[in-house]
Short mmCIF file of C-alpha atoms and ligand atoms in Angstrom, two decimals:
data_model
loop_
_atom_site.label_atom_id
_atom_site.label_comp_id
_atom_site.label_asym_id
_atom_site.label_seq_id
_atom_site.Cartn_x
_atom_site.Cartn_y
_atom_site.Cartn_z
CA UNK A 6 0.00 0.00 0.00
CA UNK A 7 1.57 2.90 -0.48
CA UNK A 8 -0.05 6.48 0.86
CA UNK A 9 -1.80 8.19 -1.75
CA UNK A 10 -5.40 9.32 -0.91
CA UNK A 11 -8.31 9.93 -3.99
CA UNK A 12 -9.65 12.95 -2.07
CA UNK A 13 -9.06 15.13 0.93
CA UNK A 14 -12.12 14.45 3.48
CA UNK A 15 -13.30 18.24 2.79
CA UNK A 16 -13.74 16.93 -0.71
CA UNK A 17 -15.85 14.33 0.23
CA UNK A 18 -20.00 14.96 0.04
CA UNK A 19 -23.50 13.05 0.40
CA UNK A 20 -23.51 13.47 -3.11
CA UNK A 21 -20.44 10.38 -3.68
CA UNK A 22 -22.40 8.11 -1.58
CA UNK A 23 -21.64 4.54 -2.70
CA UNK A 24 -18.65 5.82 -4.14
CA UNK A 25 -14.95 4.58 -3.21
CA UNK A 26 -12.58 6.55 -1.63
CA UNK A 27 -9.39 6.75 0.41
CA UNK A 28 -9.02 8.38 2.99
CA UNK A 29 -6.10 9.66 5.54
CA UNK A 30 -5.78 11.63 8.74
CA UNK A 31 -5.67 11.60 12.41
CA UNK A 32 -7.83 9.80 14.75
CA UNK A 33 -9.63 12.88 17.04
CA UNK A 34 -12.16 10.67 18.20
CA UNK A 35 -13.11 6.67 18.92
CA UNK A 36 -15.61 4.55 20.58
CA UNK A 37 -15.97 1.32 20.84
CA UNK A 38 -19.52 -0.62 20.89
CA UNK A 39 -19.44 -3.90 20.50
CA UNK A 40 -18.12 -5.20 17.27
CA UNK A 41 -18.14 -1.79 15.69
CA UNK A 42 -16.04 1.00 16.60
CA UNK A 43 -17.01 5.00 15.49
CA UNK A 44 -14.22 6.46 14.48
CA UNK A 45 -13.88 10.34 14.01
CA UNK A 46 -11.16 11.33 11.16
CA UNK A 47 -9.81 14.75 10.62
CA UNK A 48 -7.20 16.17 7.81
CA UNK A 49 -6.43 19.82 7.32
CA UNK A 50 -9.32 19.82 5.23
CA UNK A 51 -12.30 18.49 7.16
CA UNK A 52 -13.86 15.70 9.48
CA UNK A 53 -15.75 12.56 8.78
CA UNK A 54 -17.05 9.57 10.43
CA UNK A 55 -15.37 6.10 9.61
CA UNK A 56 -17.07 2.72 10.66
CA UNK A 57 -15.37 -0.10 11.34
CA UNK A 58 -15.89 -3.69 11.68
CA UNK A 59 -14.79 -7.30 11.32
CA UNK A 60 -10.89 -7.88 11.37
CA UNK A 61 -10.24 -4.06 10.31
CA UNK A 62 -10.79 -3.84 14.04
CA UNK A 63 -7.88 -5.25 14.90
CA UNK A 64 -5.92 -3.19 13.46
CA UNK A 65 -7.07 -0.42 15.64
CA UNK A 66 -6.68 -1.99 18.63
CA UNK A 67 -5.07 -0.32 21.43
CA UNK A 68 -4.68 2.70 19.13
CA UNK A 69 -4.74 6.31 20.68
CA UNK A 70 -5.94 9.92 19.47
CA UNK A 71 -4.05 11.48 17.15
CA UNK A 72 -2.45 8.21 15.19
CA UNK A 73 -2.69 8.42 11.68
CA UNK A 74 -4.79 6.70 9.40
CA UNK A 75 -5.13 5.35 6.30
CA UNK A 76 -8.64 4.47 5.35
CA UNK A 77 -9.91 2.45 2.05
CA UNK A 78 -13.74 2.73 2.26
CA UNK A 79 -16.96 3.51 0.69
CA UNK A 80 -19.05 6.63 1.56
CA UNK A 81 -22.63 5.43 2.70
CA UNK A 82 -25.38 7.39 4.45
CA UNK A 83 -24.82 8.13 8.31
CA UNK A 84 -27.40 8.91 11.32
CA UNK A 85 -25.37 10.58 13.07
CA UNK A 86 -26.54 13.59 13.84
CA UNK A 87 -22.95 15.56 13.34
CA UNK A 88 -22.32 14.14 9.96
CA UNK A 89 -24.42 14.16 6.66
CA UNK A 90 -22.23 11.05 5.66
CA UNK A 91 -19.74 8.52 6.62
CA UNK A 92 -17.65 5.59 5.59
CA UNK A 93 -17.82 1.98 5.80
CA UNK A 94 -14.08 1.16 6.68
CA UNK A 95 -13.12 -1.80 4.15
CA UNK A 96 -9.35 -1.36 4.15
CA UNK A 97 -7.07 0.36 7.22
CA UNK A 98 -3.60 1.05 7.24
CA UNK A 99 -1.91 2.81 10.60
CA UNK A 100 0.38 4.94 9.30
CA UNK A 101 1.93 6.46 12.63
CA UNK A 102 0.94 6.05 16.51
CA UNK A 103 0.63 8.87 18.66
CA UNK A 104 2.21 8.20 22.04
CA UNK A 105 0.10 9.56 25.11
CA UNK A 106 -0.35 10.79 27.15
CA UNK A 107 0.65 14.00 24.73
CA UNK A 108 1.91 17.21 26.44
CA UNK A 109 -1.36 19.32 25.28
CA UNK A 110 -4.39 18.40 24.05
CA UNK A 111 -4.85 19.08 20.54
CA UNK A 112 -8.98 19.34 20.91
CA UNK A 113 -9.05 21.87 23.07
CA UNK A 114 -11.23 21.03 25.47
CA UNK A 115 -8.89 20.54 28.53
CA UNK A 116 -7.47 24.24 27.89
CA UNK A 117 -3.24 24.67 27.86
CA UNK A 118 -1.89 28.23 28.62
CA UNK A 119 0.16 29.60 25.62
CA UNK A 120 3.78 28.66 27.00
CA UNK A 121 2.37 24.57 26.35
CA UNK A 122 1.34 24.88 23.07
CA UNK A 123 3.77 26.86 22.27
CA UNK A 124 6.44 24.02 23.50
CA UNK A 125 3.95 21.68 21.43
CA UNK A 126 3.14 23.49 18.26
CA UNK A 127 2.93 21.39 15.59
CA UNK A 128 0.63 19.54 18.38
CA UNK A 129 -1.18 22.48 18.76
CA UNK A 130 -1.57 22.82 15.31
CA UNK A 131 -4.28 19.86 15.59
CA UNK A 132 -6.20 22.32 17.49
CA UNK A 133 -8.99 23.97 15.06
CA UNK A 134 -8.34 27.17 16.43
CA UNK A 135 -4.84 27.63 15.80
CA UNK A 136 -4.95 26.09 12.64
CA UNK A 137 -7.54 28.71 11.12
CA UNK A 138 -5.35 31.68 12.93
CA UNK A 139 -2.53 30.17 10.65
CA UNK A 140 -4.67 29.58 8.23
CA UNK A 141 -5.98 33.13 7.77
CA UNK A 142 -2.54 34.46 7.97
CA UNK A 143 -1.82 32.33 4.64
CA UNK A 144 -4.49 34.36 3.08
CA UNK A 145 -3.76 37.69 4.59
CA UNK A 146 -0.28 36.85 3.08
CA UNK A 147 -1.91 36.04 -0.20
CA UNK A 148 -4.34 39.13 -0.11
CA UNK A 149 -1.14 41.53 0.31
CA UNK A 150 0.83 40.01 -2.42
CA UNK A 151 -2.33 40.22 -5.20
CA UNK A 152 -2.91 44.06 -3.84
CA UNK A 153 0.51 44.95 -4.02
CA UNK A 154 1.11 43.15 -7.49
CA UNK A 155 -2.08 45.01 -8.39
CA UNK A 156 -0.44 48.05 -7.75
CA UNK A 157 2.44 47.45 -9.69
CA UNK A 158 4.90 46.73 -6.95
CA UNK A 159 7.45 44.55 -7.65
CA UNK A 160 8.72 42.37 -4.84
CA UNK A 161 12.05 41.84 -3.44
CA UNK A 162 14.16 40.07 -1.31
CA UNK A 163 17.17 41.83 0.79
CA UNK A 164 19.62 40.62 2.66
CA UNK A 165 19.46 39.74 6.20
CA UNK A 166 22.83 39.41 6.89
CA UNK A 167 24.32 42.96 6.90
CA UNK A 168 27.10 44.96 7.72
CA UNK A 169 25.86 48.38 9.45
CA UNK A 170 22.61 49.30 11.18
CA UNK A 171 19.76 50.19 9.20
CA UNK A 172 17.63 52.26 12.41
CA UNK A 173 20.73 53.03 14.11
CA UNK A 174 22.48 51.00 16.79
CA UNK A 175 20.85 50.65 19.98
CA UNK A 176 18.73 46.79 19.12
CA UNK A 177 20.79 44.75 17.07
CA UNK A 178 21.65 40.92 16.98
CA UNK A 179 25.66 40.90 16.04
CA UNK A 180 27.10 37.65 15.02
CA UNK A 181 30.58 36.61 13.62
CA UNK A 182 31.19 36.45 10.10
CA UNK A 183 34.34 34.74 9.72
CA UNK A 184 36.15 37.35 12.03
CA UNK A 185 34.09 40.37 10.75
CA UNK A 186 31.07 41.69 13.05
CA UNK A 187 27.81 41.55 11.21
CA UNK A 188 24.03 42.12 11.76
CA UNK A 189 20.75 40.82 11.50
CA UNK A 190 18.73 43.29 9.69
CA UNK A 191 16.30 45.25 11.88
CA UNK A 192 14.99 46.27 8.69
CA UNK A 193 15.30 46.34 4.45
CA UNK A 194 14.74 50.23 4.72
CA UNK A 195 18.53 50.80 2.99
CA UNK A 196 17.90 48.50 0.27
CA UNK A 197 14.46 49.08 -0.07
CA UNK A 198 15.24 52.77 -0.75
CA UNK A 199 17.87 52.12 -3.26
CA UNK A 200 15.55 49.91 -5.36
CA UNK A 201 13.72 52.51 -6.04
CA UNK A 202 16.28 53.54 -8.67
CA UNK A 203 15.94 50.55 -10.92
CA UNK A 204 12.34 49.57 -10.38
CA UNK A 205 10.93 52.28 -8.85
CA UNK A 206 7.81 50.37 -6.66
CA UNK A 207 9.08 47.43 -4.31
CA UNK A 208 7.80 45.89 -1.67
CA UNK A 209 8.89 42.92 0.58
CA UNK A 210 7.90 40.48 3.44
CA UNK A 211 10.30 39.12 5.35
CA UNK A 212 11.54 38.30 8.88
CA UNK A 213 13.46 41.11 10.41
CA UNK A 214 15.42 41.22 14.00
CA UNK A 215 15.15 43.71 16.91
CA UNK A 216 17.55 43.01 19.93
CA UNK A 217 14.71 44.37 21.90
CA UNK A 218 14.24 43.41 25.73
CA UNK A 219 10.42 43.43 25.75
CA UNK A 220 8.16 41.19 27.11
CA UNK A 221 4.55 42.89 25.87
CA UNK A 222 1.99 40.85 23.76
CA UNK A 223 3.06 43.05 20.80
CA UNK A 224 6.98 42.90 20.60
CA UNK A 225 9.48 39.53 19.09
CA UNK A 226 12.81 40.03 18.33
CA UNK A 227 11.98 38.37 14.76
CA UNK A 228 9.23 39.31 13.65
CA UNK A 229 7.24 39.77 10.06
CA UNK A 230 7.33 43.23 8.19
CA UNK A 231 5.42 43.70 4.73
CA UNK A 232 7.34 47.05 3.41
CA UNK A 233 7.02 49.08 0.31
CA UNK A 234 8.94 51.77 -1.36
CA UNK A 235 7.71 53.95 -4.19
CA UNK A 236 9.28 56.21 -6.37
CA UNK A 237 7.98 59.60 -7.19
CA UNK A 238 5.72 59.20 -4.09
CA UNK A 239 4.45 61.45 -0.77
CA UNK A 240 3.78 60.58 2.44
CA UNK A 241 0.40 61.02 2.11
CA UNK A 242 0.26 58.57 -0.83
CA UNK A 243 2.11 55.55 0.32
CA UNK A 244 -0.54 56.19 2.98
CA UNK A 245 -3.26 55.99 0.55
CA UNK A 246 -1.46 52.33 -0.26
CA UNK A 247 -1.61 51.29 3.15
CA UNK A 248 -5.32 51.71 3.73
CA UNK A 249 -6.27 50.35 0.20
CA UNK A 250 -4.36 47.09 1.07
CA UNK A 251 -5.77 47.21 4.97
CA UNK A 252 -9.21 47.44 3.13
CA UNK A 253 -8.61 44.60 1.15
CA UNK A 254 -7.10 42.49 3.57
CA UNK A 255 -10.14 42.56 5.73
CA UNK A 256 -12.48 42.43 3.06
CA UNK A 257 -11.00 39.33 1.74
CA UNK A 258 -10.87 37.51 4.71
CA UNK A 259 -13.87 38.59 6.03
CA UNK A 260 -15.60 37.38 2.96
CA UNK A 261 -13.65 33.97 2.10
CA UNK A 262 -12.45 33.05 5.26
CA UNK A 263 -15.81 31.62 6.99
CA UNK A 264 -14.80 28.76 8.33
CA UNK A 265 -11.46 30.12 10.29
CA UNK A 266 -13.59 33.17 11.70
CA UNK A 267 -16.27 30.38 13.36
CA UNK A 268 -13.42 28.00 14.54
CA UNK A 269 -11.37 31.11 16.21
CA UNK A 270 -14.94 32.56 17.28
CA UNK A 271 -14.27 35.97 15.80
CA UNK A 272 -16.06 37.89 13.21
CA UNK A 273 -13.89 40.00 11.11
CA UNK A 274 -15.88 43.13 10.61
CA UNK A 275 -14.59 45.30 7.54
CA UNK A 276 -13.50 48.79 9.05
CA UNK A 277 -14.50 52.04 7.94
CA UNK A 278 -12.80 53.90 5.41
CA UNK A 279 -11.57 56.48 5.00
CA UNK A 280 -9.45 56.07 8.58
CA UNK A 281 -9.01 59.29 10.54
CA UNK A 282 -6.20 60.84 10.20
CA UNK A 283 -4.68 62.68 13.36
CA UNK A 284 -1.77 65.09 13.37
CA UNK A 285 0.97 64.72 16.00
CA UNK A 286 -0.20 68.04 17.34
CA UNK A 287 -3.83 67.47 17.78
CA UNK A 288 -2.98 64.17 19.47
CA UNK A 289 -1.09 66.37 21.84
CA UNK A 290 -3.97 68.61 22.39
CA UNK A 291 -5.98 65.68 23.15
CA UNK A 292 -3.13 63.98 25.78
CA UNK A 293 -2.74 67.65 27.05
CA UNK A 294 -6.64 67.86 27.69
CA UNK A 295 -6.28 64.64 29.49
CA UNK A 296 -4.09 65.72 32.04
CA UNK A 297 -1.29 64.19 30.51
CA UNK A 298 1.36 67.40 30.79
CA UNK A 299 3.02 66.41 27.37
CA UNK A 300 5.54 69.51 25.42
CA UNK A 301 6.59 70.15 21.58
CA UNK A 302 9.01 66.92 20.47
CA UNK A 303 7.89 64.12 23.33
CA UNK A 304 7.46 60.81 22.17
CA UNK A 305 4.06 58.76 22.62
CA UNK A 306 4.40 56.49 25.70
CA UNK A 307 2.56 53.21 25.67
CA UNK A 308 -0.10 54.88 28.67
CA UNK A 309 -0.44 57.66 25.96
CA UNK A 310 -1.77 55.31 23.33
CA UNK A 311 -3.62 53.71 25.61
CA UNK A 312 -5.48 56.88 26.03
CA UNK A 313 -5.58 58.28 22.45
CA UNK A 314 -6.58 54.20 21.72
CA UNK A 315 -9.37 54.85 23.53
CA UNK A 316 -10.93 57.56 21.91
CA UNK A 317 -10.21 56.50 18.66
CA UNK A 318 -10.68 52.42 18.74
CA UNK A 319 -9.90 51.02 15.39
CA UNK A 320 -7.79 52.67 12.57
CA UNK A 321 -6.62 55.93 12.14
CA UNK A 322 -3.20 57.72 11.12
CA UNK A 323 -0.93 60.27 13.60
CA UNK A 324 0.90 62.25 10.79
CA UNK A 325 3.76 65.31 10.76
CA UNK A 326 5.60 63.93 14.24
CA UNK A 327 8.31 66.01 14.99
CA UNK A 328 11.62 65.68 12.99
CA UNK A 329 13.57 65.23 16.00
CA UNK A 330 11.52 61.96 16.92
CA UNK A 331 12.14 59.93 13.46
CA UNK A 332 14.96 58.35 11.88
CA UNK A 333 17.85 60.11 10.01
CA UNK A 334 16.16 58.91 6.58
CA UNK A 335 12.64 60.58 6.68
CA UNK A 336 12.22 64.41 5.17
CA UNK A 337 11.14 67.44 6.70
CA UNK A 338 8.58 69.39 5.81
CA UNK A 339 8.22 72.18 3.85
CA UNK A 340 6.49 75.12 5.47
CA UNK A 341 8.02 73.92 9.18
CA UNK A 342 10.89 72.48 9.31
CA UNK A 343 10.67 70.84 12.91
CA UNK A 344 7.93 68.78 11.70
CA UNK A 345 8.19 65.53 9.42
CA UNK A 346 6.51 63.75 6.66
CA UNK A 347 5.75 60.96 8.94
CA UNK A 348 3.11 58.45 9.67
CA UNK A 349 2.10 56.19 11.94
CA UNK A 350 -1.06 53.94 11.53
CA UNK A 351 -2.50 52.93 15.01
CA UNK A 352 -5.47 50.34 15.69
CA UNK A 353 -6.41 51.76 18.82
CA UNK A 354 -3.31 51.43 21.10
CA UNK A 355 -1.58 49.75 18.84
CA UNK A 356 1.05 50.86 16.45
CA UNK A 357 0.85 48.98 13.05
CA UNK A 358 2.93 50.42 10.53
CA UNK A 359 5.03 53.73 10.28
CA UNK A 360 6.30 55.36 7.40
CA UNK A 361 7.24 58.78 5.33
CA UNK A 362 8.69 60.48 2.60
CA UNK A 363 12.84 60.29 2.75
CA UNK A 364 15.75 62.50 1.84
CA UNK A 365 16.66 61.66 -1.51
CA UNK A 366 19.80 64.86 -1.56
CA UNK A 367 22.65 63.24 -0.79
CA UNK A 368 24.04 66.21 1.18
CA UNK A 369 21.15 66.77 3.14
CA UNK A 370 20.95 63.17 4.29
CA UNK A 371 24.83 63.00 5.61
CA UNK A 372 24.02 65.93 7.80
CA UNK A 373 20.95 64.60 9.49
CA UNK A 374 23.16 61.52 10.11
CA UNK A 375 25.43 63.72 11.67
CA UNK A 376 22.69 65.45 13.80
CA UNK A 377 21.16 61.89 14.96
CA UNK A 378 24.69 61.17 16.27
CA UNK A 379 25.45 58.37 13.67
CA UNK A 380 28.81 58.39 11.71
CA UNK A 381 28.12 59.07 7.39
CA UNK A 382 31.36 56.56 6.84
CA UNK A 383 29.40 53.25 8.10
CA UNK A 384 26.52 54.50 5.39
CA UNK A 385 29.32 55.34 2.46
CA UNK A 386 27.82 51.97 0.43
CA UNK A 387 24.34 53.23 0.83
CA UNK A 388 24.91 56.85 0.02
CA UNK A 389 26.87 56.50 -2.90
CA UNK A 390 23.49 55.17 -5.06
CA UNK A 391 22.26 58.43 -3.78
CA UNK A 392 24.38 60.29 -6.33
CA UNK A 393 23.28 57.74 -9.32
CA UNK A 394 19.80 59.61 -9.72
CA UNK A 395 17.63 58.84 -6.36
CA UNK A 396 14.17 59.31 -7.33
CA UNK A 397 12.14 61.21 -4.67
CA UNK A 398 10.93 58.16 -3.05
CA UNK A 399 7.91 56.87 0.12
CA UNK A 400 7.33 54.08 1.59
CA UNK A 401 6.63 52.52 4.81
CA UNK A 402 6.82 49.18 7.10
CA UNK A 403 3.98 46.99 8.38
CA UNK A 404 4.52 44.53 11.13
CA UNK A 405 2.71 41.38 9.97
CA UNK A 406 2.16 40.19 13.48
CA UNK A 407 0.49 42.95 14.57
CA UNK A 408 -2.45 42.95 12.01
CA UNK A 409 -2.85 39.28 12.50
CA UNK A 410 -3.86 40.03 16.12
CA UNK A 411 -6.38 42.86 14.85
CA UNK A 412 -7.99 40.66 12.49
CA UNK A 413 -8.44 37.95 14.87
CA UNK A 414 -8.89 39.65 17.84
CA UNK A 415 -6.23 38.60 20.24
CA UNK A 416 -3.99 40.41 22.66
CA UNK A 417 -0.49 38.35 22.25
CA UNK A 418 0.97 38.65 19.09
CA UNK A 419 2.31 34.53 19.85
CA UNK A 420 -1.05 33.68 19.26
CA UNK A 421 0.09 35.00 15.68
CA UNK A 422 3.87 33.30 14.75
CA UNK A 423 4.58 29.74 14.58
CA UNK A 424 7.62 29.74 16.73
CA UNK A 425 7.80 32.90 18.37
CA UNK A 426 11.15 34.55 19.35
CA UNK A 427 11.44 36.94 22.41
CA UNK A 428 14.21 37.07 25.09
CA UNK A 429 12.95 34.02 26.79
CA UNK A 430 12.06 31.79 24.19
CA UNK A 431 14.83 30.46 21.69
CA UNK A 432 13.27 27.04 21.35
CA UNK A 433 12.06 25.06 19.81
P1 AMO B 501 9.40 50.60 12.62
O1 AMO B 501 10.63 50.39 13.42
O2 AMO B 501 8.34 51.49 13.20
O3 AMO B 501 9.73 51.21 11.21
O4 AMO B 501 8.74 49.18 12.29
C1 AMO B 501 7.63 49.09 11.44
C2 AMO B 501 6.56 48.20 12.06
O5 AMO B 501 7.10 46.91 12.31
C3 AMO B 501 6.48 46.36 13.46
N1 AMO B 501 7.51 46.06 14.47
C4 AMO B 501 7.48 45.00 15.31
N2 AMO B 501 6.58 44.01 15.44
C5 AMO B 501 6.82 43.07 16.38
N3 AMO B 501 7.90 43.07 17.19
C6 AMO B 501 8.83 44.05 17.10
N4 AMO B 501 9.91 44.03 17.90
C7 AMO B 501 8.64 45.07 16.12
N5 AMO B 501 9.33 46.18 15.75
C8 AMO B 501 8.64 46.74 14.75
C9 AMO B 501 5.52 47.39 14.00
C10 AMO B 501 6.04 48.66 13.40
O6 AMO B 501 5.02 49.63 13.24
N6 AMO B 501 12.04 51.23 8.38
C11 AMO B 501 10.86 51.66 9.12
C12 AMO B 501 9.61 51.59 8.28
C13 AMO B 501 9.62 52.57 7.13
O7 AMO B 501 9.74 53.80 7.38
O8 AMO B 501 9.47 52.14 5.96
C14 AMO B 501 10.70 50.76 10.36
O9 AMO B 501 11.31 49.73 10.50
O10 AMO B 501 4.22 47.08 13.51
#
């Protein structure tokens, strides 16, 4: 036998009754009554009932949960009540046995806090739940890529493995490269930049490393980023890009993704566009009003967002931050200089994505390097494209991670990543 199967049980219907098929996937359920024993089968695809009898039984003697199966059978009617069909077991084959008892349960019904399934997660992955979160994340991926393509960005992959900071110093991973110091890449916001030269809209999604000490539901030292670059583009429209493909990613999902929103027990509800957009300034106002004793140039603190969050709960843009409070590759603006053409894009609290318009002169970008403290000589290989015709140029970052926990409504973004990476958790 080998371990082909004619149809995936989600393929299966009451309209193939009396029809062959075979069958594999894991046990989830069995009960024994008599000489016939009910078993419950489940792929990645769907669930079905198998009965068994005679000398097949055998077989599955002594057999736990979770064992896979491979089942020759014919689909006949059923009466149970779950089920609008079943199959009469002529042929099974166990394929693997699942050794109990197993350090979670993959049903969910006795429940294991997130550090267990975590230690378990292809285990976990059994669990309907996380499957669909991981599941809709495959099609948020896929709904990005289309809108993006759509748009006519081109994507890329950069290097990971780099030389010099891209967002300055302070949170890097260093590692030796025979004898040389290198980096992970916190970000591709060098290369992305200089690809706008050649190709002029680019956009990538990659895993990206922050040497950052945190221990908040929304913070992994490797996390996801979806980032574009465009050439010939402002602020304000890379921003236009971001809520177009926000749009879309919630429309599509909410729309095609049925099934994952009733397993994780979360409705995706399609926000309303167009988002608000908030200056820096009017935020401050607002903090200020609030008691919050805020001047000219501080940054937002976490207990800031909070309360901004909470008087604007879902999407909305804080624009023109102060200069001083962005990196050394975003552009002023023109009619006041201390201010930036920045974004951020918040869901409530939370930040999502930030982005602006750059300095594409040359001359003007090695003396804001040398205002933000950082030495032009470590950037020489990325400024020198700057003299090869720089295109004015846009774009932003958008941590993956984060959206996933908006769209399915959960707090810890480990919900969210297979095998989650934060200062206490290396393995597995
Ligand atoms: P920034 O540093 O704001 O900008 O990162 C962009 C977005 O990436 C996500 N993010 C993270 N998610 C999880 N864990 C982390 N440790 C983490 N750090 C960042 C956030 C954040 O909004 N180069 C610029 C972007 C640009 O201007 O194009 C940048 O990296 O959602």
């Amino acid at each position: 036998m080998g371990f082909g199967r004619t149809h995936d049980i989600g393929e299966v219907s009451s309209e193939m009754i009396g029809q062959k098929v075979i069958l594999g996937g894991w046990i989830e359920d069995l009960r024994k009554l008599g000489k016939i024993t009910f078993l419950t089968i489940r792929d990645s695809t769907g669930i079905t009932q198998v009965i068994v009898k005679g000398e097949q039984n055998d077989k599955i003697e002594g057999l736990n949960r979770q064992s896979v199966l491979r089942i020759i059978g014919t689909v006949q009617e059923t009466r149970a009540k779950d089920f609008n069909f079943e199959v009469g077991a002529e042929e099974i084959e166990v394929l693997a046995k699942a050794i109990h008892p197993l350090p979670i349960d993959p049903l969910g019904r006795l429940e294991s806090n997130i550090d267990n399934r975590l230690n378990s997660r292809a285990l976990d992955m059994r669990n309907q739940k996380t499957a669909s979160i991981f599941k809709l994340r495959h099609h948020v991926l896929s709904s990005i890529r289309k809108t993006l393509i759509e748009k006519k960005f081109i994507e890329i992959n950069t290097p990971k493995i780099i030389g010099s900071a891209s967002e300055g110093g302070a949170n890097l991973f260093s590692l030796d490269y025979f004898g040389k110091t290198a980096y992970l890449a916190q970000s591709p916001q060098l290369y992305k930049e200089q690809m706008t030269i050649g190709l002029e809209r680019v956009f990538e999604i990659a895993s990206f490393y922050r040497a950052e000490k945190s221990h908040t539901g929304r913070h992994l030292s490797e996390f996801t980023s979806v980032d574009i670059e465009a050439a010939f583009m402002d602020y304000t429209d890379v921003m236009g890009v971001l809520e177009s493909l926000i749009m879309e990613v919630f429309k599509f999902t909410s729309t095609n993704c049925k099934d994952e929103q009733k397993s994780i027990g979360h409705e995706i509800k399609v926000p309303s566009s167009p988002f608000e957009q908030l200056t820096y300034g009017k935020v401050l106002d607002e903090l200020n009003a609030a008691d919050q004793k805020l001047e000219f140039g501080d940054d937002l603190q976490d207990s800031h967002l909070r309360i901004v969050g909470e008087r604007h709960p879902g999407f909305y843009f804080i624009t023109d931050w102060p200069l001083k409070l962005k990196p050394f590759y975003i552009r002023e603006k023109d009619d006041d200089a201390s201010l930036s053409r920045s974004f951020d894009l918040q869901y409530g609290y939370l930040e999502l994505s930030s982005g602006g318009t750059r300095l594409h002169d040359p001359e003007l970008l090695k003396s804001r390097l040398k205002e933000q403290g950082l030495d032009p000589s470590q950037f020489a290989d990325h400024l020198r494209a700057f003299d090869w015709g720089m295109p004015p140029h846009a774009g932003w970052g958008l941590g993956l991670d984060r959206l996933m926990t908006t769209l399915v409504g959960l707090d810890n973004i480990r919900e969210v990543v297979l095998y989650p990476r934060d200062p206490d958790r290396l393995t597995p």
